[in-house]
Amino acid sequence: MRIVADTNVLVSAIRSPQGASGFVLKKMLAGQLSFGLSPALLLEYEDVLKRPGVLGTPPKILTAQVDVILDALCVPARRGQSYFRFRPVLRDPKDDLLIECALATNASIILTRDSHFLPDALRPYRLSAITPQEFLQTIYQKEA
């Protein structure tokens, strides 16, 4: 089982490292959770995490530390790149890159804190979207 983490999961993990998102990010960084990453998603992570105010005021971590986290994520990640686009699928077209990354890396779950990932939109791709909390309570506990 492989996941793809939405950017909001990383934001939440950095802002509140003791929560479910923080647990997921720690497992990803340690190579204890299989996850997919594409160049487009990595650039999205960087863009959002470096926006003023996203990580709090003052920010929870420095810009240089964001770079360290992103570099560290590249090591254990299952890297993939989509050579064609699956758009538009979701109500927020910016999130379609998560579907593309999941398909390119053979992930089956998108971890997100957004509610617009409707099952009907993901079903043709054999993907599901769940929150980090749901992931820890159901799937991760079964495998641990």
CSV table of N, CA and C in Angstrom, one decimal:
chain,number,residue,atom,x,y,z
A,1,MET,N,0.8,-1.2,0.0
A,1,MET,CA,0.0,0.0,0.0
A,1,MET,C,0.9,1.2,0.0
A,2,ARG,N,0.5,2.2,-0.9
A,2,ARG,CA,1.3,3.4,-1.0
A,2,ARG,C,0.3,4.6,-0.9
A,3,ILE,N,0.8,5.7,-0.3
A,3,ILE,CA,0.0,6.9,-0.2
A,3,ILE,C,0.6,8.0,-1.0
A,4,VAL,N,-0.2,9.0,-1.3
A,4,VAL,CA,0.2,10.3,-1.7
A,4,VAL,C,-0.3,11.3,-0.7
A,5,ALA,N,0.5,12.2,-0.2
A,5,ALA,CA,0.1,13.1,0.8
A,5,ALA,C,-0.2,14.5,0.1
A,6,ASP,N,-1.4,15.0,0.4
A,6,ASP,CA,-1.7,16.3,-0.1
A,6,ASP,C,-0.9,17.4,0.7
A,7,THR,N,-0.7,18.5,0.1
A,7,THR,CA,0.1,19.6,0.7
A,7,THR,C,-0.4,20.0,2.0
A,8,ASN,N,-1.8,20.0,2.2
A,8,ASN,CA,-2.3,20.4,3.5
A,8,ASN,C,-1.9,19.4,4.6
A,9,VAL,N,-1.6,18.2,4.3
A,9,VAL,CA,-1.1,17.3,5.3
A,9,VAL,C,0.3,17.7,5.8
A,10,LEU,N,1.2,18.1,4.9
A,10,LEU,CA,2.5,18.6,5.3
A,10,LEU,C,2.4,19.9,6.1
A,11,VAL,N,1.5,20.8,5.7
A,11,VAL,CA,1.4,22.0,6.4
A,11,VAL,C,0.9,21.7,7.8
A,12,SER,N,-0.1,20.9,7.9
A,12,SER,CA,-0.6,20.5,9.3
A,12,SER,C,0.5,19.8,10.1
A,13,ALA,N,1.3,18.9,9.5
A,13,ALA,CA,2.3,18.2,10.2
A,13,ALA,C,3.4,19.2,10.7
A,14,ILE,N,3.7,20.2,10.0
A,14,ILE,CA,4.7,21.1,10.5
A,14,ILE,C,4.2,22.0,11.5
A,15,ARG,N,3.0,22.5,11.3
A,15,ARG,CA,2.3,23.4,12.3
A,15,ARG,C,2.0,22.6,13.6
A,16,SER,N,1.7,21.4,13.5
A,16,SER,CA,1.3,20.6,14.7
A,16,SER,C,1.9,19.2,14.6
A,17,PRO,N,3.2,19.1,14.9
A,17,PRO,CA,3.9,17.8,14.7
A,17,PRO,C,3.4,16.6,15.6
A,18,GLN,N,2.6,16.9,16.6
A,18,GLN,CA,2.1,15.8,17.5
A,18,GLN,C,0.8,15.2,17.0
A,19,GLY,N,0.2,15.8,16.0
A,19,GLY,CA,-1.0,15.2,15.4
A,19,GLY,C,-0.8,14.1,14.5
A,20,ALA,N,-1.9,13.7,13.9
A,20,ALA,CA,-1.9,12.5,12.9
A,20,ALA,C,-1.1,12.9,11.7
A,21,SER,N,-1.2,14.1,11.2
A,21,SER,CA,-0.4,14.5,10.0
A,21,SER,C,1.1,14.5,10.4
A,22,GLY,N,1.5,14.9,11.6
A,22,GLY,CA,2.9,14.9,12.0
A,22,GLY,C,3.4,13.5,12.1
A,23,PHE,N,2.6,12.6,12.6
A,23,PHE,CA,2.9,11.1,12.6
A,23,PHE,C,3.2,10.6,11.2
A,24,VAL,N,2.3,10.9,10.3
A,24,VAL,CA,2.5,10.5,8.9
A,24,VAL,C,3.8,11.0,8.3
A,25,LEU,N,4.0,12.3,8.5
A,25,LEU,CA,5.3,12.9,7.9
A,25,LEU,C,6.5,12.3,8.5
A,26,LYS,N,6.5,12.0,9.8
A,26,LYS,CA,7.6,11.3,10.5
A,26,LYS,C,7.9,9.9,9.9
A,27,LYS,N,6.8,9.2,9.6
A,27,LYS,CA,6.9,7.9,9.0
A,27,LYS,C,7.4,7.9,7.6
A,28,MET,N,7.0,9.0,6.9
A,28,MET,CA,7.4,9.1,5.5
A,28,MET,C,8.9,9.4,5.5
A,29,LEU,N,9.4,10.4,6.3
A,29,LEU,CA,10.8,10.7,6.4
A,29,LEU,C,11.7,9.6,6.8
A,30,ALA,N,11.1,8.7,7.7
A,30,ALA,CA,11.9,7.6,8.2
A,30,ALA,C,11.9,6.4,7.2
A,31,GLY,N,11.1,6.5,6.1
A,31,GLY,CA,11.1,5.4,5.2
A,31,GLY,C,10.2,4.3,5.7
A,32,GLN,N,9.3,4.5,6.7
A,32,GLN,CA,8.5,3.5,7.3
A,32,GLN,C,7.1,3.5,6.7
A,33,LEU,N,6.8,4.4,5.7
A,33,LEU,CA,5.5,4.5,5.1
A,33,LEU,C,5.8,4.7,3.6
A,34,SER,N,5.3,3.9,2.8
A,34,SER,CA,5.5,4.0,1.3
A,34,SER,C,4.6,5.1,0.8
A,35,PHE,N,5.3,6.0,0.0
A,35,PHE,CA,4.5,7.1,-0.5
A,35,PHE,C,5.1,7.5,-1.9
A,36,GLY,N,4.2,8.1,-2.7
A,36,GLY,CA,4.6,8.6,-4.0
A,36,GLY,C,4.9,10.1,-4.0
A,37,LEU,N,5.7,10.4,-4.9
A,37,LEU,CA,6.1,11.9,-5.1
A,37,LEU,C,6.5,12.1,-6.5
A,38,SER,N,5.9,13.2,-7.1
A,38,SER,CA,6.2,13.6,-8.5
A,38,SER,C,6.9,14.9,-8.4
A,39,PRO,N,7.6,15.3,-9.5
A,39,PRO,CA,8.2,16.6,-9.5
A,39,PRO,C,7.1,17.7,-9.3
A,40,ALA,N,6.0,17.6,-10.0
A,40,ALA,CA,4.9,18.6,-9.8
A,40,ALA,C,4.4,18.7,-8.4
A,41,LEU,N,4.3,17.6,-7.7
A,41,LEU,CA,3.8,17.6,-6.3
A,41,LEU,C,4.9,18.2,-5.4
A,42,LEU,N,6.2,17.9,-5.7
A,42,LEU,CA,7.3,18.4,-4.9
A,42,LEU,C,7.3,20.0,-5.0
A,43,LEU,N,7.1,20.5,-6.2
A,43,LEU,CA,7.1,21.9,-6.4
A,43,LEU,C,5.9,22.6,-5.7
A,44,GLU,N,4.8,21.8,-5.7
A,44,GLU,CA,3.6,22.3,-5.0
A,44,GLU,C,3.9,22.4,-3.5
A,45,TYR,N,4.5,21.4,-2.9
A,45,TYR,CA,4.9,21.4,-1.5
A,45,TYR,C,5.8,22.6,-1.3
A,46,GLU,N,6.8,22.8,-2.1
A,46,GLU,CA,7.7,23.9,-1.9
A,46,GLU,C,7.0,25.3,-2.0
A,47,ASP,N,6.2,25.5,-3.0
A,47,ASP,CA,5.5,26.7,-3.2
A,47,ASP,C,4.6,27.1,-2.0
A,48,VAL,N,3.8,26.1,-1.5
A,48,VAL,CA,2.9,26.4,-0.4
A,48,VAL,C,3.7,26.5,0.9
A,49,LEU,N,4.6,25.6,1.2
A,49,LEU,CA,5.3,25.7,2.5
A,49,LEU,C,6.1,27.0,2.7
A,50,LYS,N,6.5,27.6,1.6
A,50,LYS,CA,7.3,28.8,1.7
A,50,LYS,C,6.5,30.1,1.6
A,51,ARG,N,5.2,30.0,1.4
A,51,ARG,CA,4.4,31.2,1.4
A,51,ARG,C,4.4,31.8,2.8
A,52,PRO,N,4.5,33.2,2.8
A,52,PRO,CA,4.4,33.8,4.1
A,52,PRO,C,3.1,33.5,4.9
A,53,GLY,N,3.2,33.2,6.1
A,53,GLY,CA,2.1,33.0,7.0
A,53,GLY,C,1.5,31.5,7.0
A,54,VAL,N,1.9,30.7,6.0
A,54,VAL,CA,1.3,29.4,5.9
A,54,VAL,C,1.7,28.5,7.1
A,55,LEU,N,3.0,28.7,7.6
A,55,LEU,CA,3.5,27.9,8.7
A,55,LEU,C,3.4,28.6,10.0
A,56,GLY,N,2.5,29.7,10.0
A,56,GLY,CA,2.3,30.4,11.3
A,56,GLY,C,3.1,31.7,11.2
A,57,THR,N,2.8,32.6,12.2
A,57,THR,CA,3.4,33.9,12.4
A,57,THR,C,3.9,34.0,13.8
A,58,PRO,N,5.1,33.9,14.1
A,58,PRO,CA,6.2,33.6,13.2
A,58,PRO,C,6.1,32.1,12.8
A,59,PRO,N,6.8,31.8,11.6
A,59,PRO,CA,6.7,30.4,11.1
A,59,PRO,C,7.3,29.4,12.1
A,60,LYS,N,6.7,28.2,12.1
A,60,LYS,CA,7.2,27.1,12.9
A,60,LYS,C,8.6,26.7,12.6
A,61,ILE,N,9.0,26.8,11.3
A,61,ILE,CA,10.3,26.4,10.9
A,61,ILE,C,10.8,27.5,9.9
A,62,LEU,N,12.1,27.5,9.7
A,62,LEU,CA,12.7,28.4,8.7
A,62,LEU,C,12.6,27.9,7.3
A,63,THR,N,12.7,28.8,6.3
A,63,THR,CA,12.7,28.4,4.9
A,63,THR,C,13.8,27.3,4.6
A,64,ALA,N,14.9,27.5,5.2
A,64,ALA,CA,16.0,26.5,5.0
A,64,ALA,C,15.6,25.1,5.5
A,65,GLN,N,14.9,25.1,6.6
A,65,GLN,CA,14.4,23.8,7.2
A,65,GLN,C,13.3,23.2,6.3
A,66,VAL,N,12.6,24.0,5.6
A,66,VAL,CA,11.6,23.5,4.6
A,66,VAL,C,12.4,22.7,3.5
A,67,ASP,N,13.5,23.3,3.1
A,67,ASP,CA,14.3,22.7,2.0
A,67,ASP,C,14.9,21.4,2.5
A,68,VAL,N,15.3,21.3,3.8
A,68,VAL,CA,15.8,20.1,4.3
A,68,VAL,C,14.7,19.0,4.4
A,69,ILE,N,13.5,19.3,4.8
A,69,ILE,CA,12.4,18.4,4.8
A,69,ILE,C,12.1,17.9,3.4
A,70,LEU,N,12.0,18.8,2.4
A,70,LEU,CA,11.7,18.4,1.1
A,70,LEU,C,12.8,17.5,0.5
A,71,ASP,N,14.1,17.9,0.7
A,71,ASP,CA,15.2,17.0,0.2
A,71,ASP,C,15.1,15.6,0.9
A,72,ALA,N,14.8,15.6,2.2
A,72,ALA,CA,14.7,14.3,2.9
A,72,ALA,C,13.6,13.5,2.4
A,73,LEU,N,12.5,14.1,1.9
A,73,LEU,CA,11.3,13.3,1.4
A,73,LEU,C,11.7,12.7,0.1
A,74,CYS,N,12.6,13.2,-0.7
A,74,CYS,CA,12.9,12.7,-2.0
A,74,CYS,C,13.7,11.4,-1.9
A,75,VAL,N,14.3,11.1,-0.8
A,75,VAL,CA,15.1,9.9,-0.6
A,75,VAL,C,14.2,8.6,-0.6
A,76,PRO,N,13.3,8.5,0.4
A,76,PRO,CA,12.5,7.3,0.5
A,76,PRO,C,11.3,7.2,-0.5
A,77,ALA,N,11.0,8.3,-1.2
A,77,ALA,CA,9.8,8.4,-2.0
A,77,ALA,C,9.9,7.5,-3.2
A,78,ARG,N,8.7,7.0,-3.6
A,78,ARG,CA,8.6,6.3,-4.9
A,78,ARG,C,8.3,7.4,-5.8
A,79,ARG,N,9.3,7.7,-6.7
A,79,ARG,CA,9.2,8.8,-7.6
A,79,ARG,C,8.5,8.4,-8.9
A,80,GLY,N,7.7,9.3,-9.4
A,80,GLY,CA,7.1,9.0,-10.7
A,80,GLY,C,6.7,10.3,-11.3
A,81,GLN,N,6.5,10.3,-12.6
A,81,GLN,CA,6.1,11.4,-13.3
A,81,GLN,C,5.0,11.0,-14.3
A,82,SER,N,3.9,11.8,-14.3
A,82,SER,CA,2.9,11.5,-15.3
A,82,SER,C,3.2,12.2,-16.6
A,83,TYR,N,3.0,11.4,-17.7
A,83,TYR,CA,3.3,11.9,-19.0
A,83,TYR,C,2.1,12.4,-19.7
A,84,PHE,N,0.9,12.3,-19.0
A,84,PHE,CA,-0.3,12.9,-19.6
A,84,PHE,C,-1.1,13.3,-18.4
A,85,ARG,N,-2.1,14.2,-18.6
A,85,ARG,CA,-2.8,14.8,-17.5
A,85,ARG,C,-4.2,14.2,-17.4
A,86,PHE,N,-4.7,14.0,-16.2
A,86,PHE,CA,-6.0,13.6,-15.9
A,86,PHE,C,-6.8,14.8,-15.4
A,87,ARG,N,-7.2,15.7,-16.3
A,87,ARG,CA,-7.8,16.9,-15.8
A,87,ARG,C,-8.9,17.3,-16.7
A,88,PRO,N,-9.9,17.9,-16.2
A,88,PRO,CA,-10.2,18.1,-14.8
A,88,PRO,C,-11.0,17.0,-14.2
A,89,VAL,N,-10.7,16.6,-13.0
A,89,VAL,CA,-11.4,15.5,-12.4
A,89,VAL,C,-12.1,16.0,-11.1
A,90,LEU,N,-11.4,16.8,-10.3
A,90,LEU,CA,-11.9,17.2,-9.0
A,90,LEU,C,-12.4,18.7,-9.1
A,91,ARG,N,-13.2,19.0,-8.1
A,91,ARG,CA,-13.8,20.4,-8.1
A,91,ARG,C,-12.7,21.4,-8.0
A,92,ASP,N,-11.6,21.1,-7.4
A,92,ASP,CA,-10.5,22.0,-7.3
A,92,ASP,C,-9.4,21.5,-8.3
A,93,PRO,N,-9.3,22.0,-9.5
A,93,PRO,CA,-8.4,21.4,-10.5
A,93,PRO,C,-7.0,21.4,-10.0
A,94,LYS,N,-6.6,22.3,-9.1
A,94,LYS,CA,-5.2,22.2,-8.6
A,94,LYS,C,-4.9,20.9,-7.9
A,95,ASP,N,-5.9,20.2,-7.4
A,95,ASP,CA,-5.6,19.0,-6.7
A,95,ASP,C,-5.6,17.8,-7.7
A,96,ASP,N,-5.8,18.0,-8.9
A,96,ASP,CA,-5.7,16.9,-9.9
A,96,ASP,C,-4.3,16.3,-10.0
A,97,LEU,N,-3.3,17.1,-9.6
A,97,LEU,CA,-2.0,16.6,-9.7
A,97,LEU,C,-1.7,15.5,-8.6
A,98,LEU,N,-2.6,15.4,-7.6
A,98,LEU,CA,-2.5,14.3,-6.6
A,98,LEU,C,-2.9,13.0,-7.3
A,99,ILE,N,-4.0,13.1,-8.1
A,99,ILE,CA,-4.4,11.9,-8.9
A,99,ILE,C,-3.3,11.4,-9.8
A,100,GLU,N,-2.7,12.4,-10.5
A,100,GLU,CA,-1.7,12.1,-11.5
A,100,GLU,C,-0.5,11.4,-10.8
A,101,CYS,N,-0.1,12.0,-9.6
A,101,CYS,CA,1.0,11.4,-8.8
A,101,CYS,C,0.7,10.0,-8.4
A,102,ALA,N,-0.5,9.8,-7.9
A,102,ALA,CA,-0.9,8.5,-7.4
A,102,ALA,C,-0.9,7.5,-8.5
A,103,LEU,N,-1.3,7.8,-9.7
A,103,LEU,CA,-1.3,6.9,-10.8
A,103,LEU,C,0.1,6.6,-11.2
A,104,ALA,N,1.0,7.6,-11.3
A,104,ALA,CA,2.3,7.5,-11.7
A,104,ALA,C,3.2,6.7,-10.7
A,105,THR,N,2.8,6.6,-9.5
A,105,THR,CA,3.6,5.9,-8.5
A,105,THR,C,2.9,4.7,-7.9
A,106,ASN,N,1.8,4.3,-8.5
A,106,ASN,CA,1.0,3.1,-8.1
A,106,ASN,C,0.5,3.3,-6.6
A,107,ALA,N,0.2,4.4,-6.2
A,107,ALA,CA,-0.4,4.7,-4.9
A,107,ALA,C,-1.9,4.4,-5.0
A,108,SER,N,-2.5,4.0,-3.8
A,108,SER,CA,-3.9,3.7,-3.8
A,108,SER,C,-4.7,4.6,-2.9
A,109,ILE,N,-4.0,5.4,-2.1
A,109,ILE,CA,-4.7,6.3,-1.1
A,109,ILE,C,-4.1,7.7,-1.2
A,110,ILE,N,-5.0,8.7,-1.3
A,110,ILE,CA,-4.6,10.1,-1.2
A,110,ILE,C,-4.9,10.5,0.2
A,111,LEU,N,-3.9,11.0,1.0
A,111,LEU,CA,-4.1,11.5,2.3
A,111,LEU,C,-4.4,13.0,2.2
A,112,THR,N,-5.5,13.5,2.7
A,112,THR,CA,-5.9,14.9,2.5
A,112,THR,C,-6.8,15.3,3.7
A,113,ARG,N,-6.8,16.6,3.9
A,113,ARG,CA,-7.7,17.2,4.9
A,113,ARG,C,-8.8,17.9,4.2
A,114,ASP,N,-8.8,17.8,2.8
A,114,ASP,CA,-9.9,18.4,2.0
A,114,ASP,C,-11.1,17.5,1.9
A,115,SER,N,-12.3,18.1,1.8
A,115,SER,CA,-13.5,17.2,1.7
A,115,SER,C,-14.0,17.1,0.3
A,116,HIS,N,-13.3,17.8,-0.7
A,116,HIS,CA,-13.8,17.8,-2.0
A,116,HIS,C,-13.3,16.6,-2.9
A,117,PHE,N,-12.6,15.6,-2.3
A,117,PHE,CA,-12.2,14.4,-2.9
A,117,PHE,C,-13.3,13.4,-2.8
A,118,LEU,N,-14.3,13.5,-3.7
A,118,LEU,CA,-15.5,12.7,-3.7
A,118,LEU,C,-15.1,11.3,-4.2
A,119,PRO,N,-15.7,10.3,-3.6
A,119,PRO,CA,-15.4,8.9,-4.0
A,119,PRO,C,-15.8,8.6,-5.5
A,120,ASP,N,-16.8,9.2,-5.9
A,120,ASP,CA,-17.3,9.0,-7.3
A,120,ASP,C,-16.2,9.5,-8.3
A,121,ALA,N,-15.5,10.6,-8.0
A,121,ALA,CA,-14.5,11.1,-8.9
A,121,ALA,C,-13.2,10.3,-8.9
A,122,LEU,N,-13.0,9.6,-7.8
A,122,LEU,CA,-11.8,8.8,-7.6
A,122,LEU,C,-12.0,7.3,-8.0
A,123,ARG,N,-13.2,6.9,-8.0
A,123,ARG,CA,-13.5,5.4,-8.2
A,123,ARG,C,-12.9,4.9,-9.5
A,124,PRO,N,-13.0,5.7,-10.7
A,124,PRO,CA,-12.5,5.1,-11.9
A,124,PRO,C,-11.0,4.9,-11.9
A,125,TYR,N,-10.3,5.5,-11.0
A,125,TYR,CA,-8.9,5.4,-10.9
A,125,TYR,C,-8.4,4.4,-9.8
A,126,ARG,N,-9.4,3.8,-9.1
A,126,ARG,CA,-9.2,2.9,-8.0
A,126,ARG,C,-8.4,3.5,-6.9
A,127,LEU,N,-8.8,4.8,-6.6
A,127,LEU,CA,-8.1,5.5,-5.5
A,127,LEU,C,-9.2,5.9,-4.5
A,128,SER,N,-8.7,6.1,-3.3
A,128,SER,CA,-9.5,6.6,-2.2
A,128,SER,C,-8.8,7.7,-1.5
A,129,ALA,N,-9.6,8.6,-1.0
A,129,ALA,CA,-9.1,9.8,-0.2
A,129,ALA,C,-9.6,9.7,1.2
A,130,ILE,N,-8.6,9.8,2.1
A,130,ILE,CA,-9.0,9.7,3.5
A,130,ILE,C,-8.1,10.7,4.3
A,131,THR,N,-8.5,11.1,5.5
A,131,THR,CA,-7.8,12.0,6.3
A,131,THR,C,-6.6,11.2,7.0
A,132,PRO,N,-5.6,12.0,7.4
A,132,PRO,CA,-4.5,11.3,8.2
A,132,PRO,C,-5.1,10.6,9.4
A,133,GLN,N,-6.1,11.1,10.1
A,133,GLN,CA,-6.7,10.5,11.2
A,133,GLN,C,-7.3,9.2,10.9
A,134,GLU,N,-8.1,9.2,9.8
A,134,GLU,CA,-8.7,7.9,9.3
A,134,GLU,C,-7.7,6.9,8.9
A,135,PHE,N,-6.6,7.3,8.3
A,135,PHE,CA,-5.5,6.5,7.9
A,135,PHE,C,-4.9,5.8,9.1
A,136,LEU,N,-4.6,6.5,10.1
A,136,LEU,CA,-4.0,5.9,11.3
A,136,LEU,C,-5.0,5.0,12.1
A,137,GLN,N,-6.2,5.4,12.1
A,137,GLN,CA,-7.2,4.6,12.9
A,137,GLN,C,-7.6,3.3,12.2
A,138,THR,N,-7.5,3.3,10.9
A,138,THR,CA,-8.0,2.1,10.1
A,138,THR,C,-6.8,1.3,9.5
A,139,ILE,N,-6.3,1.9,8.5
A,139,ILE,CA,-5.3,1.2,7.6
A,139,ILE,C,-4.0,1.0,8.3
A,140,TYR,N,-3.4,2.0,8.8
A,140,TYR,CA,-2.1,1.9,9.4
A,140,TYR,C,-2.0,1.0,10.6
A,141,GLN,N,-3.1,1.0,11.4
A,141,GLN,CA,-3.1,0.1,12.6
A,141,GLN,C,-3.2,-1.4,12.1
A,142,LYS,N,-3.8,-1.6,11.0
A,142,LYS,CA,-3.9,-3.0,10.5
A,142,LYS,C,-2.6,-3.5,10.1
A,143,GLU,N,-1.8,-2.6,9.5
A,143,GLU,CA,-0.5,-3.1,9.0
A,143,GLU,C,0.7,-3.0,10.0
A,144,ALA,N,0.5,-2.2,11.1
A,144,ALA,CA,1.5,-2.1,12.1
A,144,ALA,C,1.7,-3.3,13.0
